[in-house]
Amino acid sequence: MSTHDVGTVLWIIHTDRPGLMAYQVTEEITKKTLEGEKIQYIVRAALPKSKEVRLETIKGNIFKDSEEAKHKMTENATRAIDGMVEKIQGQVDTFFFNQKSESAKLNSSPAKSPKLQTLKSGYQWVTMDDGSKVQVKLPETLS
């Protein structure tokens, strides 16, 4: 468990609801029992009229400063956006590309082939067994 000094501001990205909030540690309570020592932290949110709560009751990821929290939120947003784009790109490929290639087969000469799309940043072209080309995002360790 992390230790926090009284007066420290903690940046928490909530996991039970969207959002970022700053909390200040107002109290550190050390309990010694037969089972061992337990430390609890009491915090208050950076909001008017906020009540003090036990840090352990807040569901979220704790960061020591705003830059760490911002970096994590940017990573999360980028991952979510990438997921949305990949999903919709799959739908575009399925519904538009296949339809276009089917109509192209019917309405054009066999020598013509559909244009390849522009390669997205961070992706590479991979040729499949059937000769089709797809864009694949490879992990950084492989590229």
JSON list of N, CA and C in Angstrom, two decimals, residues 7-80:
[
{"chain": "A", "resi": 7, "resn": "GLY", "atom": "N", "xyz": [-1.63, 16.53, 3.91]},
{"chain": "A", "resi": 7, "resn": "GLY", "atom": "CA", "xyz": [-1.49, 17.75, 3.12]},
{"chain": "A", "resi": 7, "resn": "GLY", "atom": "C", "xyz": [-1.26, 17.48, 1.64]},
{"chain": "A", "resi": 8, "resn": "THR", "atom": "N", "xyz": [-0.86, 16.25, 1.32]},
{"chain": "A", "resi": 8, "resn": "THR", "atom": "CA", "xyz": [-0.62, 15.88, -0.07]},
{"chain": "A", "resi": 8, "resn": "THR", "atom": "C", "xyz": [-1.92, 15.89, -0.87]},
{"chain": "A", "resi": 9, "resn": "VAL", "atom": "N", "xyz": [-1.82, 16.32, -2.12]},
{"chain": "A", "resi": 9, "resn": "VAL", "atom": "CA", "xyz": [-2.97, 16.29, -3.02]},
{"chain": "A", "resi": 9, "resn": "VAL", "atom": "C", "xyz": [-2.83, 15.04, -3.90]},
{"chain": "A", "resi": 10, "resn": "LEU", "atom": "N", "xyz": [-3.88, 14.23, -3.89]},
{"chain": "A", "resi": 10, "resn": "LEU", "atom": "CA", "xyz": [-3.92, 13.01, -4.70]},
{"chain": "A", "resi": 10, "resn": "LEU", "atom": "C", "xyz": [-4.89, 13.23, -5.85]},
{"chain": "A", "resi": 11, "resn": "TRP", "atom": "N", "xyz": [-4.50, 12.80, -7.03]},
{"chain": "A", "resi": 11, "resn": "TRP", "atom": "CA", "xyz": [-5.35, 12.91, -8.22]},
{"chain": "A", "resi": 11, "resn": "TRP", "atom": "C", "xyz": [-5.92, 11.53, -8.48]},
{"chain": "A", "resi": 12, "resn": "ILE", "atom": "N", "xyz": [-7.24, 11.43, -8.50]},
{"chain": "A", "resi": 12, "resn": "ILE", "atom": "CA", "xyz": [-7.88, 10.11, -8.64]},
{"chain": "A", "resi": 12, "resn": "ILE", "atom": "C", "xyz": [-8.77, 10.10, -9.87]},
{"chain": "A", "resi": 13, "resn": "ILE", "atom": "N", "xyz": [-8.49, 9.11, -10.74]},
{"chain": "A", "resi": 13, "resn": "ILE", "atom": "CA", "xyz": [-9.37, 8.86, -11.88]},
{"chain": "A", "resi": 13, "resn": "ILE", "atom": "C", "xyz": [-10.36, 7.82, -11.42]},
{"chain": "A", "resi": 14, "resn": "HIS", "atom": "N", "xyz": [-11.61, 8.20, -11.31]},
{"chain": "A", "resi": 14, "resn": "HIS", "atom": "CA", "xyz": [-12.64, 7.31, -10.79]},
{"chain": "A", "resi": 14, "resn": "HIS", "atom": "C", "xyz": [-12.88, 6.13, -11.73]},
{"chain": "A", "resi": 15, "resn": "THR", "atom": "N", "xyz": [-13.10, 4.96, -11.16]},
{"chain": "A", "resi": 15, "resn": "THR", "atom": "CA", "xyz": [-13.40, 3.77, -11.96]},
{"chain": "A", "resi": 15, "resn": "THR", "atom": "C", "xyz": [-14.89, 3.43, -11.91]},
{"chain": "A", "resi": 16, "resn": "ASP", "atom": "N", "xyz": [-15.61, 3.94, -10.93]},
{"chain": "A", "resi": 16, "resn": "ASP", "atom": "CA", "xyz": [-17.05, 3.65, -10.82]},
{"chain": "A", "resi": 16, "resn": "ASP", "atom": "C", "xyz": [-17.91, 4.65, -11.60]},
{"chain": "A", "resi": 17, "resn": "ARG", "atom": "N", "xyz": [-17.32, 5.77, -11.98]},
{"chain": "A", "resi": 17, "resn": "ARG", "atom": "CA", "xyz": [-18.01, 6.76, -12.81]},
{"chain": "A", "resi": 17, "resn": "ARG", "atom": "C", "xyz": [-16.92, 7.57, -13.51]},
{"chain": "A", "resi": 18, "resn": "PRO", "atom": "N", "xyz": [-17.22, 8.16, -14.65]},
{"chain": "A", "resi": 18, "resn": "PRO", "atom": "CA", "xyz": [-16.18, 8.90, -15.36]},
{"chain": "A", "resi": 18, "resn": "PRO", "atom": "C", "xyz": [-15.78, 10.14, -14.59]},
{"chain": "A", "resi": 19, "resn": "GLY", "atom": "N", "xyz": [-14.52, 10.44, -14.63]},
{"chain": "A", "resi": 19, "resn": "GLY", "atom": "CA", "xyz": [-14.11, 11.71, -14.05]},
{"chain": "A", "resi": 19, "resn": "GLY", "atom": "C", "xyz": [-12.79, 11.66, -13.31]},
{"chain": "A", "resi": 20, "resn": "LEU", "atom": "N", "xyz": [-12.26, 12.83, -13.09]},
{"chain": "A", "resi": 20, "resn": "LEU", "atom": "CA", "xyz": [-11.02, 13.05, -12.37]},
{"chain": "A", "resi": 20, "resn": "LEU", "atom": "C", "xyz": [-11.33, 13.99, -11.22]},
{"chain": "A", "resi": 21, "resn": "MET", "atom": "N", "xyz": [-10.76, 13.70, -10.06]},
{"chain": "A", "resi": 21, "resn": "MET", "atom": "CA", "xyz": [-10.97, 14.58, -8.91]},
{"chain": "A", "resi": 21, "resn": "MET", "atom": "C", "xyz": [-9.68, 14.63, -8.11]},
{"chain": "A", "resi": 22, "resn": "ALA", "atom": "N", "xyz": [-9.44, 15.77, -7.52]},
{"chain": "A", "resi": 22, "resn": "ALA", "atom": "CA", "xyz": [-8.29, 15.95, -6.63]},
{"chain": "A", "resi": 22, "resn": "ALA", "atom": "C", "xyz": [-8.79, 15.88, -5.19]},
{"chain": "A", "resi": 23, "resn": "TYR", "atom": "N", "xyz": [-8.04, 15.17, -4.38]},
{"chain": "A", "resi": 23, "resn": "TYR", "atom": "CA", "xyz": [-8.35, 15.02, -2.96]},
{"chain": "A", "resi": 23, "resn": "TYR", "atom": "C", "xyz": [-7.11, 15.38, -2.15]},
{"chain": "A", "resi": 24, "resn": "GLN", "atom": "N", "xyz": [-7.32, 16.02, -1.02]},
{"chain": "A", "resi": 24, "resn": "GLN", "atom": "CA", "xyz": [-6.21, 16.34, -0.14]},
{"chain": "A", "resi": 24, "resn": "GLN", "atom": "C", "xyz": [-6.26, 15.41, 1.07]},
{"chain": "A", "resi": 25, "resn": "VAL", "atom": "N", "xyz": [-5.11, 14.85, 1.41]},
{"chain": "A", "resi": 25, "resn": "VAL", "atom": "CA", "xyz": [-5.03, 14.00, 2.60]},
{"chain": "A", "resi": 25, "resn": "VAL", "atom": "C", "xyz": [-5.09, 14.91, 3.82]},
{"chain": "A", "resi": 26, "resn": "THR", "atom": "N", "xyz": [-6.12, 14.72, 4.65]},
{"chain": "A", "resi": 26, "resn": "THR", "atom": "CA", "xyz": [-6.29, 15.58, 5.82]},
{"chain": "A", "resi": 26, "resn": "THR", "atom": "C", "xyz": [-5.90, 14.89, 7.12]},
{"chain": "A", "resi": 27, "resn": "GLU", "atom": "N", "xyz": [-5.82, 13.55, 7.05]},
{"chain": "A", "resi": 27, "resn": "GLU", "atom": "CA", "xyz": [-5.53, 12.81, 8.29]},
{"chain": "A", "resi": 27, "resn": "GLU", "atom": "C", "xyz": [-4.96, 11.44, 7.94]},
{"chain": "A", "resi": 28, "resn": "GLU", "atom": "N", "xyz": [-4.01, 10.99, 8.73]},
{"chain": "A", "resi": 28, "resn": "GLU", "atom": "CA", "xyz": [-3.47, 9.64, 8.63]},
{"chain": "A", "resi": 28, "resn": "GLU", "atom": "C", "xyz": [-3.72, 8.96, 9.97]},
{"chain": "A", "resi": 29, "resn": "ILE", "atom": "N", "xyz": [-4.38, 7.81, 9.92]},
{"chain": "A", "resi": 29, "resn": "ILE", "atom": "CA", "xyz": [-4.72, 7.08, 11.14]},
{"chain": "A", "resi": 29, "resn": "ILE", "atom": "C", "xyz": [-3.98, 5.75, 11.12]},
{"chain": "A", "resi": 30, "resn": "THR", "atom": "N", "xyz": [-3.18, 5.52, 12.16]},
{"chain": "A", "resi": 30, "resn": "THR", "atom": "CA", "xyz": [-2.46, 4.25, 12.28]},
{"chain": "A", "resi": 30, "resn": "THR", "atom": "C", "xyz": [-3.11, 3.45, 13.39]},
{"chain": "A", "resi": 31, "resn": "LYS", "atom": "N", "xyz": [-3.57, 2.25, 13.02]},
{"chain": "A", "resi": 31, "resn": "LYS", "atom": "CA", "xyz": [-4.22, 1.35, 13.98]},
{"chain": "A", "resi": 31, "resn": "LYS", "atom": "C", "xyz": [-3.31, 0.17, 14.21]},
{"chain": "A", "resi": 32, "resn": "LYS", "atom": "N", "xyz": [-3.03, -0.13, 15.47]},
{"chain": "A", "resi": 32, "resn": "LYS", "atom": "CA", "xyz": [-2.25, -1.31, 15.80]},
{"chain": "A", "resi": 32, "resn": "LYS", "atom": "C", "xyz": [-3.18, -2.29, 16.51]},
{"chain": "A", "resi": 33, "resn": "THR", "atom": "N", "xyz": [-3.29, -3.49, 15.90]},
{"chain": "A", "resi": 33, "resn": "THR", "atom": "CA", "xyz": [-4.13, -4.52, 16.48]},
{"chain": "A", "resi": 33, "resn": "THR", "atom": "C", "xyz": [-3.34, -5.81, 16.57]},
{"chain": "A", "resi": 34, "resn": "LEU", "atom": "N", "xyz": [-3.98, -6.86, 17.08]},
{"chain": "A", "resi": 34, "resn": "LEU", "atom": "CA", "xyz": [-3.32, -8.16, 17.14]},
{"chain": "A", "resi": 34, "resn": "LEU", "atom": "C", "xyz": [-3.00, -8.69, 15.74]},
{"chain": "A", "resi": 35, "resn": "GLU", "atom": "N", "xyz": [-3.78, -8.27, 14.75]},
{"chain": "A", "resi": 35, "resn": "GLU", "atom": "CA", "xyz": [-3.54, -8.70, 13.37]},
{"chain": "A", "resi": 35, "resn": "GLU", "atom": "C", "xyz": [-2.43, -7.91, 12.69]},
{"chain": "A", "resi": 36, "resn": "GLY", "atom": "N", "xyz": [-2.02, -6.82, 13.27]},
{"chain": "A", "resi": 36, "resn": "GLY", "atom": "CA", "xyz": [-0.96, -6.01, 12.69]},
{"chain": "A", "resi": 36, "resn": "GLY", "atom": "C", "xyz": [-1.33, -4.55, 12.63]},
{"chain": "A", "resi": 37, "resn": "GLU", "atom": "N", "xyz": [-0.54, -3.81, 11.89]},
{"chain": "A", "resi": 37, "resn": "GLU", "atom": "CA", "xyz": [-0.73, -2.38, 11.78]},
{"chain": "A", "resi": 37, "resn": "GLU", "atom": "C", "xyz": [-1.48, -2.05, 10.50]},
{"chain": "A", "resi": 38, "resn": "LYS", "atom": "N", "xyz": [-2.44, -1.14, 10.61]},
{"chain": "A", "resi": 38, "resn": "LYS", "atom": "CA", "xyz": [-3.22, -0.73, 9.45]},
{"chain": "A", "resi": 38, "resn": "LYS", "atom": "C", "xyz": [-3.25, 0.80, 9.40]},
{"chain": "A", "resi": 39, "resn": "ILE", "atom": "N", "xyz": [-3.00, 1.33, 8.21]},
{"chain": "A", "resi": 39, "resn": "ILE", "atom": "CA", "xyz": [-3.01, 2.78, 8.04]},
{"chain": "A", "resi": 39, "resn": "ILE", "atom": "C", "xyz": [-4.21, 3.16, 7.18]},
{"chain": "A", "resi": 40, "resn": "GLN", "atom": "N", "xyz": [-4.97, 4.13, 7.66]},
{"chain": "A", "resi": 40, "resn": "GLN", "atom": "CA", "xyz": [-6.10, 4.67, 6.91]},
{"chain": "A", "resi": 40, "resn": "GLN", "atom": "C", "xyz": [-5.83, 6.14, 6.65]},
{"chain": "A", "resi": 41, "resn": "TYR", "atom": "N", "xyz": [-6.34, 6.61, 5.51]},
{"chain": "A", "resi": 41, "resn": "TYR", "atom": "CA", "xyz": [-6.20, 8.02, 5.17]},
{"chain": "A", "resi": 41, "resn": "TYR", "atom": "C", "xyz": [-7.58, 8.63, 5.04]},
{"chain": "A", "resi": 42, "resn": "ILE", "atom": "N", "xyz": [-7.71, 9.82, 5.57]},
{"chain": "A", "resi": 42, "resn": "ILE", "atom": "CA", "xyz": [-8.94, 10.60, 5.44]},
{"chain": "A", "resi": 42, "resn": "ILE", "atom": "C", "xyz": [-8.62, 11.72, 4.45]},
{"chain": "A", "resi": 43, "resn": "VAL", "atom": "N", "xyz": [-9.53, 11.88, 3.46]},
{"chain": "A", "resi": 43, "resn": "VAL", "atom": "CA", "xyz": [-9.30, 12.88, 2.40]},
{"chain": "A", "resi": 43, "resn": "VAL", "atom": "C", "xyz": [-10.56, 13.72, 2.21]},
{"chain": "A", "resi": 44, "resn": "ARG", "atom": "N", "xyz": [-10.36, 14.87, 1.58]},
{"chain": "A", "resi": 44, "resn": "ARG", "atom": "CA", "xyz": [-11.50, 15.70, 1.19]},
{"chain": "A", "resi": 44, "resn": "ARG", "atom": "C", "xyz": [-11.29, 16.14, -0.25]},
{"chain": "A", "resi": 45, "resn": "ALA", "atom": "N", "xyz": [-12.39, 16.19, -0.98]},
{"chain": "A", "resi": 45, "resn": "ALA", "atom": "CA", "xyz": [-12.36, 16.57, -2.39]},
{"chain": "A", "resi": 45, "resn": "ALA", "atom": "C", "xyz": [-12.16, 18.06, -2.54]},
{"chain": "A", "resi": 46, "resn": "ALA", "atom": "N", "xyz": [-11.63, 18.45, -3.67]},
{"chain": "A", "resi": 46, "resn": "ALA", "atom": "CA", "xyz": [-11.42, 19.86, -3.99]},
{"chain": "A", "resi": 46, "resn": "ALA", "atom": "C", "xyz": [-12.73, 20.47, -4.49]},
{"chain": "A", "resi": 47, "resn": "LEU", "atom": "N", "xyz": [-13.73, 20.42, -3.64]},
{"chain": "A", "resi": 47, "resn": "LEU", "atom": "CA", "xyz": [-15.06, 20.96, -3.94]},
{"chain": "A", "resi": 47, "resn": "LEU", "atom": "C", "xyz": [-15.55, 21.74, -2.72]},
{"chain": "A", "resi": 48, "resn": "PRO", "atom": "N", "xyz": [-16.37, 22.74, -2.94]},
{"chain": "A", "resi": 48, "resn": "PRO", "atom": "CA", "xyz": [-16.92, 23.45, -1.78]},
{"chain": "A", "resi": 48, "resn": "PRO", "atom": "C", "xyz": [-17.84, 22.52, -0.98]},
{"chain": "A", "resi": 49, "resn": "LYS", "atom": "N", "xyz": [-17.78, 22.64, 0.31]},
{"chain": "A", "resi": 49, "resn": "LYS", "atom": "CA", "xyz": [-18.64, 21.88, 1.22]},
{"chain": "A", "resi": 49, "resn": "LYS", "atom": "C", "xyz": [-18.46, 20.36, 1.10]},
{"chain": "A", "resi": 50, "resn": "SER", "atom": "N", "xyz": [-17.28, 19.91, 0.66]},
{"chain": "A", "resi": 50, "resn": "SER", "atom": "CA", "xyz": [-17.07, 18.46, 0.56]},
{"chain": "A", "resi": 50, "resn": "SER", "atom": "C", "xyz": [-16.82, 17.88, 1.94]},
{"chain": "A", "resi": 51, "resn": "LYS", "atom": "N", "xyz": [-17.31, 16.68, 2.15]},
{"chain": "A", "resi": 51, "resn": "LYS", "atom": "CA", "xyz": [-17.13, 15.99, 3.42]},
{"chain": "A", "resi": 51, "resn": "LYS", "atom": "C", "xyz": [-15.88, 15.14, 3.34]},
{"chain": "A", "resi": 52, "resn": "GLU", "atom": "N", "xyz": [-15.27, 14.91, 4.48]},
{"chain": "A", "resi": 52, "resn": "GLU", "atom": "CA", "xyz": [-14.10, 14.04, 4.53]},
{"chain": "A", "resi": 52, "resn": "GLU", "atom": "C", "xyz": [-14.56, 12.59, 4.44]},
{"chain": "A", "resi": 53, "resn": "VAL", "atom": "N", "xyz": [-13.80, 11.78, 3.70]},
{"chain": "A", "resi": 53, "resn": "VAL", "atom": "CA", "xyz": [-14.11, 10.36, 3.53]},
{"chain": "A", "resi": 53, "resn": "VAL", "atom": "C", "xyz": [-12.81, 9.57, 3.66]},
{"chain": "A", "resi": 54, "resn": "ARG", "atom": "N", "xyz": [-12.96, 8.27, 3.92]},
{"chain": "A", "resi": 54, "resn": "ARG", "atom": "CA", "xyz": [-11.79, 7.39, 3.95]},
{"chain": "A", "resi": 54, "resn": "ARG", "atom": "C", "xyz": [-11.34, 7.16, 2.51]},
{"chain": "A", "resi": 55, "resn": "LEU", "atom": "N", "xyz": [-10.06, 7.27, 2.27]},
{"chain": "A", "resi": 55, "resn": "LEU", "atom": "CA", "xyz": [-9.51, 7.09, 0.93]},
{"chain": "A", "resi": 55, "resn": "LEU", "atom": "C", "xyz": [-9.88, 5.72, 0.37]},
{"chain": "A", "resi": 56, "resn": "GLU", "atom": "N", "xyz": [-9.91, 4.71, 1.20]},
{"chain": "A", "resi": 56, "resn": "GLU", "atom": "CA", "xyz": [-10.20, 3.34, 0.73]},
{"chain": "A", "resi": 56, "resn": "GLU", "atom": "C", "xyz": [-11.62, 3.19, 0.17]},
{"chain": "A", "resi": 57, "resn": "THR", "atom": "N", "xyz": [-12.51, 4.12, 0.48]},
{"chain": "A", "resi": 57, "resn": "THR", "atom": "CA", "xyz": [-13.88, 4.03, -0.04]},
{"chain": "A", "resi": 57, "resn": "THR", "atom": "C", "xyz": [-14.01, 4.61, -1.45]},
{"chain": "A", "resi": 58, "resn": "ILE", "atom": "N", "xyz": [-12.98, 5.30, -1.90]},
{"chain": "A", "resi": 58, "resn": "ILE", "atom": "CA", "xyz": [-13.02, 5.91, -3.24]},
{"chain": "A", "resi": 58, "resn": "ILE", "atom": "C", "xyz": [-12.51, 4.88, -4.24]},
{"chain": "A", "resi": 59, "resn": "LYS", "atom": "N", "xyz": [-13.33, 4.59, -5.23]},
{"chain": "A", "resi": 59, "resn": "LYS", "atom": "CA", "xyz": [-12.96, 3.64, -6.27]},
{"chain": "A", "resi": 59, "resn": "LYS", "atom": "C", "xyz": [-12.27, 4.39, -7.40]},
{"chain": "A", "resi": 60, "resn": "GLY", "atom": "N", "xyz": [-10.98, 4.10, -7.58]},
{"chain": "A", "resi": 60, "resn": "GLY", "atom": "CA", "xyz": [-10.25, 4.77, -8.64]},
{"chain": "A", "resi": 60, "resn": "GLY", "atom": "C", "xyz": [-8.77, 4.52, -8.57]},
{"chain": "A", "resi": 61, "resn": "ASN", "atom": "N", "xyz": [-8.08, 5.06, -9.55]},
{"chain": "A", "resi": 61, "resn": "ASN", "atom": "CA", "xyz": [-6.63, 4.96, -9.64]},
{"chain": "A", "resi": 61, "resn": "ASN", "atom": "C", "xyz": [-6.02, 6.26, -9.12]},
{"chain": "A", "resi": 62, "resn": "ILE", "atom": "N", "xyz": [-5.08, 6.12, -8.20]},
{"chain": "A", "resi": 62, "resn": "ILE", "atom": "CA", "xyz": [-4.49, 7.27, -7.52]},
{"chain": "A", "resi": 62, "resn": "ILE", "atom": "C", "xyz": [-3.18, 7.66, -8.20]},
{"chain": "A", "resi": 63, "resn": "PHE", "atom": "N", "xyz": [-3.02, 8.97, -8.41]},
{"chain": "A", "resi": 63, "resn": "PHE", "atom": "CA", "xyz": [-1.80, 9.50, -8.99]},
{"chain": "A", "resi": 63, "resn": "PHE", "atom": "C", "xyz": [-1.28, 10.62, -8.10]},
{"chain": "A", "resi": 64, "resn": "LYS", "atom": "N", "xyz": [0.03, 10.76, -8.06]},
{"chain": "A", "resi": 64, "resn": "LYS", "atom": "CA", "xyz": [0.67, 11.74, -7.17]},
{"chain": "A", "resi": 64, "resn": "LYS", "atom": "C", "xyz": [0.61, 13.17, -7.71]},
{"chain": "A", "resi": 65, "resn": "ASP", "atom": "N", "xyz": [0.44, 13.31, -9.04]},
{"chain": "A", "resi": 65, "resn": "ASP", "atom": "CA", "xyz": [0.34, 14.68, -9.58]},
{"chain": "A", "resi": 65, "resn": "ASP", "atom": "C", "xyz": [-0.56, 14.70, -10.81]},
{"chain": "A", "resi": 66, "resn": "SER", "atom": "N", "xyz": [-0.89, 15.91, -11.21]},
{"chain": "A", "resi": 66, "resn": "SER", "atom": "CA", "xyz": [-1.83, 16.08, -12.32]},
{"chain": "A", "resi": 66, "resn": "SER", "atom": "C", "xyz": [-1.27, 15.57, -13.64]},
{"chain": "A", "resi": 67, "resn": "GLU", "atom": "N", "xyz": [0.04, 15.69, -13.85]},
{"chain": "A", "resi": 67, "resn": "GLU", "atom": "CA", "xyz": [0.63, 15.23, -15.11]},
{"chain": "A", "resi": 67, "resn": "GLU", "atom": "C", "xyz": [0.51, 13.72, -15.27]},
{"chain": "A", "resi": 68, "resn": "GLU", "atom": "N", "xyz": [0.73, 12.96, -14.18]},
{"chain": "A", "resi": 68, "resn": "GLU", "atom": "CA", "xyz": [0.56, 11.50, -14.24]},
{"chain": "A", "resi": 68, "resn": "GLU", "atom": "C", "xyz": [-0.89, 11.15, -14.58]},
{"chain": "A", "resi": 69, "resn": "ALA", "atom": "N", "xyz": [-1.82, 11.82, -13.93]},
{"chain": "A", "resi": 69, "resn": "ALA", "atom": "CA", "xyz": [-3.25, 11.57, -14.18]},
{"chain": "A", "resi": 69, "resn": "ALA", "atom": "C", "xyz": [-3.61, 11.94, -15.62]},
{"chain": "A", "resi": 70, "resn": "LYS", "atom": "N", "xyz": [-3.11, 13.07, -16.08]},
{"chain": "A", "resi": 70, "resn": "LYS", "atom": "CA", "xyz": [-3.38, 13.51, -17.45]},
{"chain": "A", "resi": 70, "resn": "LYS", "atom": "C", "xyz": [-2.83, 12.50, -18.45]},
{"chain": "A", "resi": 71, "resn": "HIS", "atom": "N", "xyz": [-1.62, 12.02, -18.21]},
{"chain": "A", "resi": 71, "resn": "HIS", "atom": "CA", "xyz": [-1.01, 11.03, -19.11]},
{"chain": "A", "resi": 71, "resn": "HIS", "atom": "C", "xyz": [-1.86, 9.76, -19.17]},
{"chain": "A", "resi": 72, "resn": "LYS", "atom": "N", "xyz": [-2.31, 9.29, -18.02]},
{"chain": "A", "resi": 72, "resn": "LYS", "atom": "CA", "xyz": [-3.13, 8.07, -17.98]},
{"chain": "A", "resi": 72, "resn": "LYS", "atom": "C", "xyz": [-4.47, 8.29, -18.69]},
{"chain": "A", "resi": 73, "resn": "MET", "atom": "N", "xyz": [-5.09, 9.44, -18.47]},
{"chain": "A", "resi": 73, "resn": "MET", "atom": "CA", "xyz": [-6.36, 9.73, -19.13]},
{"chain": "A", "resi": 73, "resn": "MET", "atom": "C", "xyz": [-6.18, 9.83, -20.64]},
{"chain": "A", "resi": 74, "resn": "THR", "atom": "N", "xyz": [-5.07, 10.40, -21.08]},
{"chain": "A", "resi": 74, "resn": "THR", "atom": "CA", "xyz": [-4.78, 10.49, -22.51]},
{"chain": "A", "resi": 74, "resn": "THR", "atom": "C", "xyz": [-4.60, 9.10, -23.11]},
{"chain": "A", "resi": 75, "resn": "GLU", "atom": "N", "xyz": [-3.87, 8.23, -22.39]},
{"chain": "A", "resi": 75, "resn": "GLU", "atom": "CA", "xyz": [-3.71, 6.84, -22.84]},
{"chain": "A", "resi": 75, "resn": "GLU", "atom": "C", "xyz": [-5.07, 6.16, -22.96]},
{"chain": "A", "resi": 76, "resn": "ASN", "atom": "N", "xyz": [-5.90, 6.30, -21.93]},
{"chain": "A", "resi": 76, "resn": "ASN", "atom": "CA", "xyz": [-7.22, 5.69, -21.93]},
{"chain": "A", "resi": 76, "resn": "ASN", "atom": "C", "xyz": [-8.08, 6.20, -23.10]},
{"chain": "A", "resi": 77, "resn": "ALA", "atom": "N", "xyz": [-8.05, 7.51, -23.30]},
{"chain": "A", "resi": 77, "resn": "ALA", "atom": "CA", "xyz": [-8.85, 8.11, -24.38]},
{"chain": "A", "resi": 77, "resn": "ALA", "atom": "C", "xyz": [-8.34, 7.63, -25.75]},
{"chain": "A", "resi": 78, "resn": "THR", "atom": "N", "xyz": [-7.03, 7.59, -25.91]},
{"chain": "A", "resi": 78, "resn": "THR", "atom": "CA", "xyz": [-6.45, 7.14, -27.18]},
{"chain": "A", "resi": 78, "resn": "THR", "atom": "C", "xyz": [-6.83, 5.69, -27.45]},
{"chain": "A", "resi": 79, "resn": "ARG", "atom": "N", "xyz": [-6.75, 4.86, -26.42]},
{"chain": "A", "resi": 79, "resn": "ARG", "atom": "CA", "xyz": [-7.12, 3.44, -26.57]},
{"chain": "A", "resi": 79, "resn": "ARG", "atom": "C", "xyz": [-8.59, 3.31, -26.95]},
{"chain": "A", "resi": 80, "resn": "ALA", "atom": "N", "xyz": [-9.45, 4.09, -26.32]},
{"chain": "A", "resi": 80, "resn": "ALA", "atom": "CA", "xyz": [-10.88, 4.04, -26.63]},
{"chain": "A", "resi": 80, "resn": "ALA", "atom": "C", "xyz": [-11.16, 4.53, -28.05]}
]
